[in-house]
Amino acid sequence: MAYKIINGKEISAAVKERIKKEVETLKNKGIGVGLAVILVGENPASKVYVANKKKACEELGIKSFEFKLPEQTTEEELISLIKKLNEDSEVNGILCQLPLPAHLDEGTVINTIVPEKDVDAFHPVNVGKIMIGDFDFLPCTPAGIMEMLAYMNIDVCGKECVVIGRSNIVGKPMAMLLLHKNATVTVCHSKTKDLKAVTSRADVLVSAVGRAGFVTADMVKEGAVVIDVGMNRNAENKLCGDVDFEAVAEKCSAITPVPGGVGPMTIAMLMQNTLTAAKKQNNI
Ligand code: GUN
């Protein structure tokens, strides 16, 4: 089957162009847009993500405030920094890169960020708002995936959508956004009994597992749309997703590559949330 590549680089560039123009318009009115990014410790993947977020801010005229804290930072120190940023009017969005070192409690840290500046949409207030469909911010990765589907004119209304993975960051909010668009949604996870039977029903299959080669061609329906959220290293240390791309692509109508698929979209949506935060905080 001839399949389409869903090009996250191209789609994110279009989203970022729109944001850049809006940031510029705000600037002309004397309103700056700022994002604070906190990184604790030395997680190599997190370092790359944070560097990419900073780069995107620079591209779009968003001021980035970077806080690189040592591994042994105490919870009190981290909380105290977040409280300061909550009060700082130059900072419209606050993001604390996860995972945190084991001695820091993610829940406590997330709950400290005021919901108005929670551009990850991880705070329980924002999670609750997403659940009822009355939200200010959407979680960046699922929002990026919805943006990709819209760009490709893929309407999920009434379709069978299957999400593999039930994390708070991707799987659960992904299911909710698909449901808001009237998809029939199934969430699979490590305890799912017959995974292949479920995934084979999917018109749209989203994989957020974190294991190279996890989704094989026999798990995919002919003509399905496959979205790969995985960011893994294979045996040759090459960056790859969850999906066995070469074999699965042949069965798909459309598929996201890794790299150059979901990743760039996540960052574009973070920029979108930061802009939304700035507008709301300035009553625009
Ligand atoms: N770690 C992996 N993905 C994310 C994300 O979207 N936001 C934050 N803060 N940490 C992450």
mmCIF file of N, CA and C and ligand atoms in Angstrom, residues 49 53 95-99 120 122 140-141 169 266, ligand 1:
data_model
loop_
_atom_site.group_PDB
_atom_site.id
_atom_site.type_symbol
_atom_site.label_atom_id
_atom_site.label_comp_id
_atom_site.label_asym_id
_atom_site.label_seq_id
_atom_site.Cartn_x
_atom_site.Cartn_y
_atom_site.Cartn_z
ATOM 1 N N TYR A 49 16.178 17.304 25.383
ATOM 2 C CA TYR A 49 14.830 17.888 25.291
ATOM 3 C C TYR A 49 14.854 19.359 25.709
ATOM 4 N N LYS A 53 13.947 22.762 23.613
ATOM 5 C CA LYS A 53 12.899 23.702 24.041
ATOM 6 C C LYS A 53 13.456 25.130 24.061
ATOM 7 N N LEU A 95 8.060 25.012 33.386
ATOM 8 C CA LEU A 95 8.122 23.596 33.050
ATOM 9 C C LEU A 95 9.272 22.967 33.820
ATOM 10 N N CYS A 96 8.981 21.902 34.541
ATOM 11 C CA CYS A 96 10.037 21.168 35.231
ATOM 12 C C CYS A 96 10.193 19.838 34.504
ATOM 13 N N GLN A 97 11.347 19.648 33.875
ATOM 14 C CA GLN A 97 11.544 18.460 33.036
ATOM 15 C C GLN A 97 11.489 17.184 33.886
ATOM 16 N N LEU A 98 10.734 16.221 33.421
ATOM 17 C CA LEU A 98 10.631 14.919 34.084
ATOM 18 C C LEU A 98 11.423 13.886 33.280
ATOM 19 N N PRO A 99 11.903 12.814 33.852
ATOM 20 C CA PRO A 99 11.768 12.440 35.256
ATOM 21 C C PRO A 99 12.699 13.248 36.171
ATOM 22 N N ASP A 120 2.780 22.451 30.746
ATOM 23 C CA ASP A 120 2.771 21.014 30.455
ATOM 24 C C ASP A 120 1.357 20.436 30.606
ATOM 25 N N PHE A 122 0.114 19.406 33.476
ATOM 26 C CA PHE A 122 0.269 18.251 34.373
ATOM 27 C C PHE A 122 -0.435 18.463 35.721
ATOM 28 N N CYS A 140 1.232 18.582 25.818
ATOM 29 C CA CYS A 140 1.915 18.906 24.551
ATOM 30 C C CYS A 140 1.949 17.754 23.553
ATOM 31 N N THR A 141 2.281 16.553 23.995
ATOM 32 C CA THR A 141 2.414 15.449 23.026
ATOM 33 C C THR A 141 1.058 15.051 22.422
ATOM 34 N N ILE A 169 1.317 11.467 31.084
ATOM 35 C CA ILE A 169 1.838 12.463 30.139
ATOM 36 C C ILE A 169 1.266 12.238 28.738
ATOM 37 N N THR A 266 5.601 18.125 19.761
ATOM 38 C CA THR A 266 5.501 18.326 21.215
ATOM 39 C C THR A 266 6.058 19.700 21.581
HETATM 40 N N1 GUN B 1 9.546 14.334 30.087
HETATM 41 C C1 GUN B 1 9.162 13.684 28.959
HETATM 42 N N2 GUN B 1 8.214 14.382 28.316
HETATM 43 C C2 GUN B 1 8.009 15.501 29.037
HETATM 44 C C3 GUN B 1 7.156 16.621 28.877
HETATM 45 O O1 GUN B 1 6.362 16.740 27.929
HETATM 46 N N3 GUN B 1 7.250 17.577 29.843
HETATM 47 C C4 GUN B 1 8.082 17.477 30.903
HETATM 48 N N4 GUN B 1 8.085 18.450 31.809
HETATM 49 N N5 GUN B 1 8.871 16.442 31.088
HETATM 50 C C5 GUN B 1 8.844 15.468 30.158
#
